[in-house]
PDB file of N, CA and C in Angstrom:
ATOM      1  N   MET L 543     230.171  15.320 182.448  1.00  0.00           N
ATOM      2  CA  MET L 543     231.167  16.531 182.344  1.00  0.00           C
ATOM      3  C   MET L 543     231.952  16.808 183.725  1.00  0.00           C
ATOM      4  N   LYS L 544     230.870  16.444 184.726  1.00  0.00           N
ATOM      5  CA  LYS L 544     231.869  16.684 186.094  1.00  0.00           C
ATOM      6  C   LYS L 544     232.904  15.628 186.856  1.00  0.00           C
ATOM      7  N   ALA L 545     233.016  15.222 185.806  1.00  0.00           N
ATOM      8  CA  ALA L 545     234.363  13.862 185.859  1.00  0.00           C
ATOM      9  C   ALA L 545     235.359  15.028 185.566  1.00  0.00           C
ATOM     10  N   ILE L 546     235.301  15.243 184.572  1.00  0.00           N
ATOM     11  CA  ILE L 546     235.699  16.541 183.503  1.00  0.00           C
ATOM     12  C   ILE L 546     236.459  17.380 184.772  1.00  0.00           C
ATOM     13  N   ASP L 547     235.663  17.954 185.290  1.00  0.00           N
ATOM     14  CA  ASP L 547     236.127  19.310 185.742  1.00  0.00           C
ATOM     15  C   ASP L 547     236.886  18.805 187.396  1.00  0.00           C
ATOM     16  N   ASN L 548     236.905  17.829 187.750  1.00  0.00           N
ATOM     17  CA  ASN L 548     236.696  17.262 189.001  1.00  0.00           C
ATOM     18  C   ASN L 548     238.435  17.168 188.446  1.00  0.00           C
ATOM     19  N   PHE L 549     238.465  16.390 187.437  1.00  0.00           N
ATOM     20  CA  PHE L 549     239.767  16.175 186.592  1.00  0.00           C
ATOM     21  C   PHE L 549     240.682  17.569 186.950  1.00  0.00           C
ATOM     22  N   PHE L 550     240.383  19.266 186.519  1.00  0.00           N
ATOM     23  CA  PHE L 550     240.752  19.826 185.928  1.00  0.00           C
ATOM     24  C   PHE L 550     240.944  20.512 187.612  1.00  0.00           C
ATOM     25  N   ARG L 551     240.217  20.462 188.461  1.00  0.00           N
ATOM     26  CA  ARG L 551     240.058  21.202 189.578  1.00  0.00           C
ATOM     27  C   ARG L 551     241.051  20.561 190.347  1.00  0.00           C
ATOM     28  N   ASN L 552     241.547  18.844 189.922  1.00  0.00           N
ATOM     29  CA  ASN L 552     242.665  18.075 191.158  1.00  0.00           C
ATOM     30  C   ASN L 552     243.669  17.446 190.187  1.00  0.00           C
ATOM     31  N   HIS L 553     244.343  18.143 189.086  1.00  0.00           N
ATOM     32  CA  HIS L 553     244.477  18.335 188.594  1.00  0.00           C
ATOM     33  C   HIS L 553     246.173  18.678 189.427  1.00  0.00           C
ATOM     34  N   LYS L 554     247.618  17.351 189.704  1.00  0.00           N
ATOM     35  CA  LYS L 554     248.759  16.995 189.704  1.00  0.00           C
ATOM     36  C   LYS L 554     249.622  17.664 188.980  1.00  0.00           C
ATOM     37  N   GLU L 555     250.734  18.082 189.142  1.00  0.00           N
ATOM     38  CA  GLU L 555     251.602  18.738 188.362  1.00  0.00           C
ATOM     39  C   GLU L 555     252.235  17.178 188.278  1.00  0.00           C
ATOM     40  N   LYS L 556     253.652  16.855 187.365  1.00  0.00           N
ATOM     41  CA  LYS L 556     254.269  15.571 187.467  1.00  0.00           C
ATOM     42  C   LYS L 556     254.658  15.849 188.896  1.00  0.00           C
ATOM     43  N   ASP L 557     254.921  17.197 189.460  1.00  0.00           N
ATOM     44  CA  ASP L 557     256.280  16.575 190.681  1.00  0.00           C
ATOM     45  C   ASP L 557     255.422  16.418 191.918  1.00  0.00           C
ATOM     46  N   GLY L 558     254.038  16.285 191.868  1.00  0.00           N
ATOM     47  CA  GLY L 558     253.236  16.331 192.867  1.00  0.00           C
ATOM     48  C   GLY L 558     252.622  17.712 193.219  1.00  0.00           C
ATOM     49  N   GLY L 559     252.456  18.790 192.994  1.00  0.00           N
ATOM     50  CA  GLY L 559     252.167  19.664 193.566  1.00  0.00           C
ATOM     51  C   GLY L 559     250.819  20.181 193.129  1.00  0.00           C
ATOM     52  N   PRO L 560     249.509  20.675 193.657  1.00  0.00           N
ATOM     53  CA  PRO L 560     248.795  21.214 193.561  1.00  0.00           C
ATOM     54  C   PRO L 560     248.905  22.422 191.812  1.00  0.00           C
ATOM     55  N   ALA L 561     248.182  22.107 191.003  1.00  0.00           N
ATOM     56  CA  ALA L 561     247.606  22.559 189.860  1.00  0.00           C
ATOM     57  C   ALA L 561     246.807  22.763 189.788  1.00  0.00           C
ATOM     58  N   GLU L 562     245.442  23.430 190.149  1.00  0.00           N
ATOM     59  CA  GLU L 562     243.975  23.501 189.012  1.00  0.00           C
ATOM     60  C   GLU L 562     243.949  24.161 188.213  1.00  0.00           C
ATOM     61  N   ILE L 563     243.874  24.082 187.247  1.00  0.00           N
ATOM     62  CA  ILE L 563     243.846  24.590 185.767  1.00  0.00           C
ATOM     63  C   ILE L 563     243.101  25.859 185.739  1.00  0.00           C
ATOM     64  N   ARG L 564     242.731  26.883 185.929  1.00  0.00           N
ATOM     65  CA  ARG L 564     241.496  27.534 185.988  1.00  0.00           C
ATOM     66  C   ARG L 564     241.418  28.350 184.500  1.00  0.00           C
ATOM     67  N   TYR L 565     242.830  28.278 183.016  1.00  0.00           N
ATOM     68  CA  TYR L 565     242.566  28.587 182.302  1.00  0.00           C
ATOM     69  C   TYR L 565     243.359  28.246 181.423  1.00  0.00           C
ATOM     70  N   VAL L 566     242.679  27.591 179.311  1.00  0.00           N
ATOM     71  CA  VAL L 566     243.177  26.619 178.937  1.00  0.00           C
ATOM     72  C   VAL L 566     243.338  28.018 177.619  1.00  0.00           C
ATOM     73  N   LYS L 567     244.506  28.467 177.498  1.00  0.00           N
ATOM     74  CA  LYS L 567     244.508  29.207 175.888  1.00  0.00           C
ATOM     75  C   LYS L 567     244.380  29.228 174.735  1.00  0.00           C
ATOM     76  N   ASP L 568     244.423  27.174 174.169  1.00  0.00           N
ATOM     77  CA  ASP L 568     243.596  27.498 173.078  1.00  0.00           C
ATOM     78  C   ASP L 568     243.265  25.898 173.155  1.00  0.00           C
ATOM     79  N   GLU L 569     242.594  25.458 172.043  1.00  0.00           N
ATOM     80  CA  GLU L 569     242.390  23.480 171.879  1.00  0.00           C
ATOM     81  C   GLU L 569     243.886  22.698 171.871  1.00  0.00           C
ATOM     82  N   SER L 570     244.615  23.327 171.129  1.00  0.00           N
ATOM     83  CA  SER L 570     245.797  21.910 170.906  1.00  0.00           C
ATOM     84  C   SER L 570     246.379  21.592 172.825  1.00  0.00           C
ATOM     85  N   GLU L 571     246.390  23.313 174.147  1.00  0.00           N
ATOM     86  CA  GLU L 571     246.856  22.918 175.204  1.00  0.00           C
ATOM     87  C   GLU L 571     246.095  22.363 175.275  1.00  0.00           C
ATOM     88  N   LEU L 572     244.709  22.256 175.866  1.00  0.00           N
ATOM     89  CA  LEU L 572     243.496  21.486 176.029  1.00  0.00           C
ATOM     90  C   LEU L 572     243.705  19.670 175.688  1.00  0.00           C
ATOM     91  N   MET L 573     243.528  19.779 174.507  1.00  0.00           N
ATOM     92  CA  MET L 573     244.022  18.390 174.298  1.00  0.00           C
ATOM     93  C   MET L 573     244.993  17.616 174.576  1.00  0.00           C
ATOM     94  N   LYS L 574     246.205  18.210 174.782  1.00  0.00           N
ATOM     95  CA  LYS L 574     246.762  17.004 175.916  1.00  0.00           C
ATOM     96  C   LYS L 574     246.726  16.700 177.164  1.00  0.00           C
ATOM     97  N   PHE L 575     245.701  17.046 177.350  1.00  0.00           N
ATOM     98  CA  PHE L 575     245.687  15.772 178.070  1.00  0.00           C
ATOM     99  C   PHE L 575     244.468  15.108 178.685  1.00  0.00           C
ATOM    100  N   VAL L 576     243.380  15.059 176.855  1.00  0.00           N
ATOM    101  CA  VAL L 576     242.809  14.125 176.594  1.00  0.00           C
ATOM    102  C   VAL L 576     243.559  12.443 177.511  1.00  0.00           C
ATOM    103  N   PRO L 577     244.922  12.650 176.530  1.00  0.00           N
ATOM    104  CA  PRO L 577     244.981  11.000 177.442  1.00  0.00           C
ATOM    105  C   PRO L 577     245.281  10.327 179.024  1.00  0.00           C
ATOM    106  N   GLU L 578     245.537  11.758 179.859  1.00  0.00           N
ATOM    107  CA  GLU L 578     245.601  11.598 181.053  1.00  0.00           C
ATOM    108  C   GLU L 578     243.762  11.195 180.910  1.00  0.00           C
ATOM    109  N   ILE L 579     243.105  12.106 181.347  1.00  0.00           N
ATOM    110  CA  ILE L 579     241.927  12.464 181.338  1.00  0.00           C
ATOM    111  C   ILE L 579     241.078  10.725 181.468  1.00  0.00           C
ATOM    112  N   ALA L 580     241.657  10.361 179.692  1.00  0.00           N
ATOM    113  CA  ALA L 580     241.210   8.718 179.429  1.00  0.00           C
ATOM    114  C   ALA L 580     241.227   7.318 180.374  1.00  0.00           C
ATOM    115  N   ASP L 581     242.613   7.877 181.061  1.00  0.00           N
ATOM    116  CA  ASP L 581     243.362   6.720 181.803  1.00  0.00           C
ATOM    117  C   ASP L 581     243.017   6.520 182.815  1.00  0.00           C
ATOM    118  N   GLN L 582     242.451   7.880 183.388  1.00  0.00           N
ATOM    119  CA  GLN L 582     241.941   8.459 185.225  1.00  0.00           C
ATOM    120  C   GLN L 582     240.530   7.950 184.503  1.00  0.00           C
ATOM    121  N   LEU L 583     239.567   8.037 184.002  1.00  0.00           N
ATOM    122  CA  LEU L 583     238.070   7.839 183.597  1.00  0.00           C
ATOM    123  C   LEU L 583     237.804   6.969 183.551  1.00  0.00           C
ATOM    124  N   HIS L 584     239.055   6.086 182.231  1.00  0.00           N
ATOM    125  CA  HIS L 584     239.138   4.637 181.840  1.00  0.00           C
ATOM    126  C   HIS L 584     237.644   5.041 180.870  1.00  0.00           C
ATOM    127  N   ILE L 585     238.099   5.718 180.091  1.00  0.00           N
ATOM    128  CA  ILE L 585     237.027   5.562 179.120  1.00  0.00           C
ATOM    129  C   ILE L 585     238.262   6.034 178.233  1.00  0.00           C
ATOM    130  N   ASN L 586     237.299   5.858 177.010  1.00  0.00           N
ATOM    131  CA  ASN L 586     239.060   5.830 174.668  1.00  0.00           C
ATOM    132  C   ASN L 586     238.885   7.087 174.832  1.00  0.00           C
ATOM    133  N   HIS L 587     239.663   7.292 173.825  1.00  0.00           N
ATOM    134  CA  HIS L 587     239.835   8.460 173.723  1.00  0.00           C
ATOM    135  C   HIS L 587     238.987   9.102 173.299  1.00  0.00           C
ATOM    136  N   ASP L 588     237.932   8.813 172.271  1.00  0.00           N
ATOM    137  CA  ASP L 588     237.358   9.343 171.802  1.00  0.00           C
ATOM    138  C   ASP L 588     236.096   9.832 172.747  1.00  0.00           C
ATOM    139  N   VAL L 589     236.120   9.672 173.232  1.00  0.00           N
ATOM    140  CA  VAL L 589     234.856  10.129 174.137  1.00  0.00           C
ATOM    141  C   VAL L 589     235.964  11.297 175.520  1.00  0.00           C
ATOM    142  N   ALA L 590     237.255  10.420 175.482  1.00  0.00           N
ATOM    143  CA  ALA L 590     237.234  11.490 176.006  1.00  0.00           C
ATOM    144  C   ALA L 590     237.447  13.198 175.471  1.00  0.00           C
ATOM    145  N   PHE L 591     238.073  13.037 173.875  1.00  0.00           N
ATOM    146  CA  PHE L 591     238.495  14.267 173.033  1.00  0.00           C
ATOM    147  C   PHE L 591     236.740  15.280 173.091  1.00  0.00           C
ATOM    148  N   LYS L 592     235.579  14.378 173.090  1.00  0.00           N
ATOM    149  CA  LYS L 592     234.417  14.688 172.933  1.00  0.00           C
ATOM    150  C   LYS L 592     234.026  15.376 174.017  1.00  0.00           C
ATOM    151  N   SER L 593     234.507  14.855 175.271  1.00  0.00           N
ATOM    152  CA  SER L 593     233.994  15.396 176.244  1.00  0.00           C
ATOM    153  C   SER L 593     235.381  16.681 177.012  1.00  0.00           C
ATOM    154  N   VAL L 594     236.543  16.896 176.871  1.00  0.00           N
ATOM    155  CA  VAL L 594     237.073  17.985 177.358  1.00  0.00           C
ATOM    156  C   VAL L 594     237.119  18.926 175.718  1.00  0.00           C
ATOM    157  N   MET L 595     236.834  18.220 174.492  1.00  0.00           N
ATOM    158  CA  MET L 595     236.101  19.774 173.524  1.00  0.00           C
ATOM    159  C   MET L 595     235.014  20.157 174.288  1.00  0.00           C
ATOM    160  N   GLU L 596     234.499  19.435 175.059  1.00  0.00           N
ATOM    161  CA  GLU L 596     232.344  20.139 175.167  1.00  0.00           C
ATOM    162  C   GLU L 596     232.936  20.859 176.610  1.00  0.00           C
ATOM    163  N   TYR L 597     233.571  20.223 177.089  1.00  0.00           N
ATOM    164  CA  TYR L 597     234.348  21.111 178.810  1.00  0.00           C
ATOM    165  C   TYR L 597     234.569  22.846 178.767  1.00  0.00           C
ATOM    166  N   GLY L 598     235.591  21.881 177.196  1.00  0.00           N
ATOM    167  CA  GLY L 598     237.012  23.402 176.850  1.00  0.00           C
ATOM    168  C   GLY L 598     235.319  24.402 176.143  1.00  0.00           C
ATOM    169  N   LYS L 599     234.691  23.846 175.489  1.00  0.00           N
ATOM    170  CA  LYS L 599     233.586  25.371 174.830  1.00  0.00           C
ATOM    171  C   LYS L 599     232.737  26.191 176.231  1.00  0.00           C
ATOM    172  N   HIS L 600     231.985  24.998 177.455  1.00  0.00           N
ATOM    173  CA  HIS L 600     231.793  24.922 178.533  1.00  0.00           C
ATOM    174  C   HIS L 600     232.401  26.687 179.454  1.00  0.00           C
ATOM    175  N   ARG L 601     233.350  26.304 179.204  1.00  0.00           N
ATOM    176  CA  ARG L 601     234.257  26.869 180.022  1.00  0.00           C
ATOM    177  C   ARG L 601     234.820  28.728 179.516  1.00  0.00           C
ATOM    178  N   GLY L 602     234.718  28.622 177.904  1.00  0.00           N
ATOM    179  CA  GLY L 602     235.118  29.508 177.805  1.00  0.00           C
ATOM    180  C   GLY L 602     236.550  29.738 176.862  1.00  0.00           C
ATOM    181  N   TRP L 603     236.843  28.787 176.806  1.00  0.00           N
ATOM    182  CA  TRP L 603     238.619  27.972 176.812  1.00  0.00           C
ATOM    183  C   TRP L 603     238.751  27.573 175.182  1.00  0.00           C
ATOM    184  N   VAL L 604     237.534  27.260 174.364  1.00  0.00           N
ATOM    185  CA  VAL L 604     237.853  27.201 172.607  1.00  0.00           C
ATOM    186  C   VAL L 604     236.837  27.535 172.517  1.00  0.00           C
TER     187      VAL L 604
END
């Protein structure tokens, strides 16, 4: 979960600007980060999905 937390804290917008993600309004918005997280953490998409959903529940987003 620490790696997922770091991803959201250090996330950069496509233009390179900082964009710490403090709030995600729903599950579909959270799911759009799964491919990027899977690539950055070198894990498969199923593991990334489960980890992201667990993190979202922990943060109270979903």
